[in-house]
C-alpha cells in the first residue's frame, strides 16, 4: 500500500475492510488512507507518535499518552483497525475490548484498581483530589461486587460494561 490514494488497489481496500471487520465503507477507507498519508510525513509507511501528536484532537486528549503506546509505528492496515473501535459499525464487545486495552497499563491482560485510578488521574487532573478519586473508585468496585485488590480480566470488563451504551464514535469525512 503506497503513499497515494491512486496506489490503493481494490484488493487493498477489501483486505483492509476484512481486517477491520467491515467497520468502514470503501469510501471511508480511501479517506482514511489520504489522512494516513498526510500523517506519514516521512513516507515510511508507518505513523510515529510524533506524527499522531500533530493531530490537535489527539494531542489534547487526556488519554493521549496511553493511546500512543497503542498507535506508535502503525501501518495503514493497523491504523484503520485502531480507528475501527470508534466506528458506529463496531460491536459493543469490540469497543469494550479496546477500552480494556487502554486501561491495561502494563499489558498483562488484567486491569487493577491502580490501573483505573491512574486513568482517573489523567481524566480528572486537579478537579478531584487523590482521596476523592480513591473514594469514587472504591464505591464503583463495591457496587460491582469487587474488592480494591481485585484484578479484572476482559470477561469481567465485558460483564461490567456489557449492558452500557458506549458512544465511542468519530466521523470519517468523505472527500
GROMACS .gro file of C-alpha atoms in nm:
model
  175
    1UNK     CA    1   0.000   0.000   0.000
    2UNK     CA    2   0.180   0.302  -0.131
    3UNK     CA    3   0.162   0.662  -0.030
    4UNK     CA    4  -0.115   0.799  -0.250
    5UNK     CA    5  -0.476   0.704  -0.297
    6UNK     CA    6  -0.406   0.604  -0.657
    7UNK     CA    7  -0.179   0.330  -0.522
    8UNK     CA    8  -0.450   0.178  -0.304
    9UNK     CA    9  -0.600  -0.103  -0.511
   10UNK     CA   10  -0.946  -0.254  -0.483
   11UNK     CA   11  -0.778  -0.562  -0.335
   12UNK     CA   12  -0.603  -0.345  -0.073
   13UNK     CA   13  -0.931  -0.179   0.020
   14UNK     CA   14  -1.110  -0.513   0.057
   15UNK     CA   15  -0.819  -0.653   0.261
   16UNK     CA   16  -0.834  -0.355   0.498
   17UNK     CA   17  -1.213  -0.388   0.525
   18UNK     CA   18  -1.173  -0.754   0.618
   19UNK     CA   19  -0.900  -0.671   0.871
   20UNK     CA   20  -1.125  -0.417   1.049
   21UNK     CA   21  -1.440  -0.634   1.031
   22UNK     CA   22  -1.604  -0.400   0.779
   23UNK     CA   23  -1.618  -0.114   1.028
   24UNK     CA   24  -1.564   0.130   0.739
   25UNK     CA   25  -1.702   0.158   0.388
   26UNK     CA   26  -1.469   0.157   0.088
   27UNK     CA   27  -1.504   0.534   0.054
   28UNK     CA   28  -1.423   0.582   0.424
   29UNK     CA   29  -1.113   0.364   0.382
   30UNK     CA   30  -0.998   0.582   0.093
   31UNK     CA   31  -1.049   0.892   0.309
   32UNK     CA   32  -0.861   0.730   0.596
   33UNK     CA   33  -0.581   0.639   0.358
   34UNK     CA   34  -0.550   1.001   0.246
   35UNK     CA   35  -0.535   1.109   0.612
   36UNK     CA   36  -0.280   0.836   0.688
   37UNK     CA   37  -0.060   0.960   0.403
   38UNK     CA   38  -0.083   1.316   0.539
   39UNK     CA   39   0.024   1.195   0.883
   40UNK     CA   40   0.306   0.979   0.744
   41UNK     CA   41   0.525   1.281   0.674
   42UNK     CA   42   0.840   1.082   0.602
   43UNK     CA   43   0.650   0.842   0.369
   44UNK     CA   44   0.783   0.541   0.559
   45UNK     CA   45   0.451   0.356   0.557
   46UNK     CA   46   0.413   0.392   0.935
   47UNK     CA   47   0.284   0.666   1.163
   48UNK     CA   48   0.501   0.759   1.460
   49UNK     CA   49   0.392   0.902   1.794
   50UNK     CA   50   0.516   1.246   1.688
   51UNK     CA   51   0.304   1.227   1.375
   52UNK     CA   52   0.000   1.124   1.579
   53UNK     CA   53   0.058   1.410   1.820
   54UNK     CA   54   0.036   1.651   1.526
   55UNK     CA   55  -0.341   1.583   1.521
   56UNK     CA   56  -0.482   1.855   1.752
   57UNK     CA   57  -0.776   1.642   1.871
   58UNK     CA   58  -0.539   1.363   1.966
   59UNK     CA   59  -0.283   1.590   2.129
   60UNK     CA   60  -0.538   1.744   2.368
   61UNK     CA   61  -0.695   1.411   2.466
   62UNK     CA   62  -0.619   1.344   2.834
   63UNK     CA   63  -0.557   0.979   2.745
   64UNK     CA   64  -0.321   1.061   2.457
   65UNK     CA   65  -0.013   0.918   2.628
   66UNK     CA   66  -0.195   0.591   2.695
   67UNK     CA   67  -0.325   0.573   2.339
   68UNK     CA   68   0.021   0.644   2.199
   69UNK     CA   69   0.151   0.310   2.323
   70UNK     CA   70  -0.118   0.151   2.107
   71UNK     CA   71  -0.053   0.355   1.793
   72UNK     CA   72   0.322   0.407   1.761
   73UNK     CA   73   0.450   0.256   1.439
   74UNK     CA   74   0.117   0.155   1.289
   75UNK     CA   75   0.099   0.075   0.920
   76UNK     CA   76  -0.216   0.167   0.730
   77UNK     CA   77  -0.400  -0.159   0.799
   78UNK     CA   78  -0.324  -0.133   1.172
   79UNK     CA   79  -0.419   0.237   1.168
   80UNK     CA   80  -0.765   0.152   1.032
   81UNK     CA   81  -0.802  -0.137   1.280
   82UNK     CA   82  -0.718   0.104   1.565
   83UNK     CA   83  -0.975   0.357   1.444
   84UNK     CA   84  -1.238   0.087   1.394
   85UNK     CA   85  -1.307   0.092   1.769
   86UNK     CA   86  -1.467   0.431   1.708
   87UNK     CA   87  -1.688   0.323   1.420
   88UNK     CA   88  -2.066   0.304   1.467
   89UNK     CA   89  -2.045  -0.033   1.289
   90UNK     CA   90  -1.823  -0.180   1.561
   91UNK     CA   91  -1.991  -0.408   1.814
   92UNK     CA   92  -2.012  -0.309   2.181
   93UNK     CA   93  -1.786  -0.606   2.262
   94UNK     CA   94  -1.515  -0.468   2.029
   95UNK     CA   95  -1.544  -0.126   2.193
   96UNK     CA   96  -1.514  -0.282   2.540
   97UNK     CA   97  -1.208  -0.476   2.428
   98UNK     CA   98  -1.050  -0.151   2.308
   99UNK     CA   99  -1.125   0.024   2.638
  100UNK     CA  100  -0.978  -0.273   2.824
  101UNK     CA  101  -0.653  -0.236   2.628
  102UNK     CA  102  -0.638   0.134   2.718
  103UNK     CA  103  -0.689   0.055   3.088
  104UNK     CA  104  -0.447  -0.242   3.093
  105UNK     CA  105  -0.145  -0.021   3.150
  106UNK     CA  106   0.116  -0.295   3.178
  107UNK     CA  107  -0.041  -0.512   2.904
  108UNK     CA  108  -0.068  -0.814   3.133
  109UNK     CA  109  -0.431  -0.896   3.048
  110UNK     CA  110  -0.558  -0.761   3.380
  111UNK     CA  111  -0.690  -0.425   3.494
  112UNK     CA  112  -0.636  -0.337   3.859
  113UNK     CA  113  -0.771  -0.072   4.093
  114UNK     CA  114  -0.442   0.116   4.048
  115UNK     CA  115  -0.469   0.097   3.666
  116UNK     CA  116  -0.813   0.256   3.678
  117UNK     CA  117  -0.702   0.507   3.940
  118UNK     CA  118  -0.419   0.613   3.709
  119UNK     CA  119  -0.668   0.669   3.425
  120UNK     CA  120  -0.888   0.871   3.662
  121UNK     CA  121  -0.589   1.091   3.744
  122UNK     CA  122  -0.543   1.162   3.375
  123UNK     CA  123  -0.911   1.234   3.322
  124UNK     CA  124  -0.978   1.445   3.631
  125UNK     CA  125  -0.647   1.626   3.676
  126UNK     CA  126  -0.674   1.884   3.953
  127UNK     CA  127  -1.056   1.876   3.952
  128UNK     CA  128  -1.054   1.589   4.204
  129UNK     CA  129  -0.823   1.514   4.491
  130UNK     CA  130  -0.649   1.178   4.515
  131UNK     CA  131  -0.871   1.095   4.814
  132UNK     CA  132  -1.186   1.174   4.614
  133UNK     CA  133  -1.069   0.957   4.323
  134UNK     CA  134  -0.995   0.665   4.553
  135UNK     CA  135  -1.330   0.701   4.727
  136UNK     CA  136  -1.525   0.712   4.400
  137UNK     CA  137  -1.338   0.416   4.256
  138UNK     CA  138  -1.376   0.214   4.577
  139UNK     CA  139  -1.752   0.279   4.557
  140UNK     CA  140  -1.761   0.165   4.191
  141UNK     CA  141  -1.570  -0.153   4.279
  142UNK     CA  142  -1.803  -0.216   4.573
  143UNK     CA  143  -2.111  -0.168   4.352
  144UNK     CA  144  -1.963  -0.420   4.108
  145UNK     CA  145  -1.901  -0.668   4.392
  146UNK     CA  146  -1.524  -0.630   4.370
  147UNK     CA  147  -1.255  -0.563   4.627
  148UNK     CA  148  -0.992  -0.294   4.569
  149UNK     CA  149  -0.729  -0.568   4.532
  150UNK     CA  150  -0.928  -0.738   4.256
  151UNK     CA  151  -0.791  -0.777   3.906
  152UNK     CA  152  -1.031  -0.757   3.617
  153UNK     CA  153  -0.986  -0.970   3.309
  154UNK     CA  154  -1.151  -0.895   2.978
  155UNK     CA  155  -1.451  -1.113   3.067
  156UNK     CA  156  -1.502  -0.911   3.389
  157UNK     CA  157  -1.481  -0.591   3.188
  158UNK     CA  158  -1.743  -0.722   2.947
  159UNK     CA  159  -1.975  -0.806   3.240
  160UNK     CA  160  -1.938  -0.457   3.385
  161UNK     CA  161  -1.961  -0.258   3.062
  162UNK     CA  162  -2.166  -0.502   2.854
  163UNK     CA  163  -2.502  -0.351   2.944
  164UNK     CA  164  -2.395   0.009   2.888
  165UNK     CA  165  -2.444   0.204   2.566
  166UNK     CA  166  -2.093   0.303   2.464
  167UNK     CA  167  -2.090   0.604   2.235
  168UNK     CA  168  -1.735   0.594   2.103
  169UNK     CA  169  -1.776   0.731   1.756
  170UNK     CA  170  -1.579   0.952   1.525
  171UNK     CA  171  -1.688   1.088   1.194
  172UNK     CA  172  -1.480   0.996   0.892
  173UNK     CA  173  -1.511   1.280   0.643
  174UNK     CA  174  -1.554   1.152   0.292
  175UNK     CA  175  -1.363   1.372   0.049
   0.00000   0.00000   0.00000
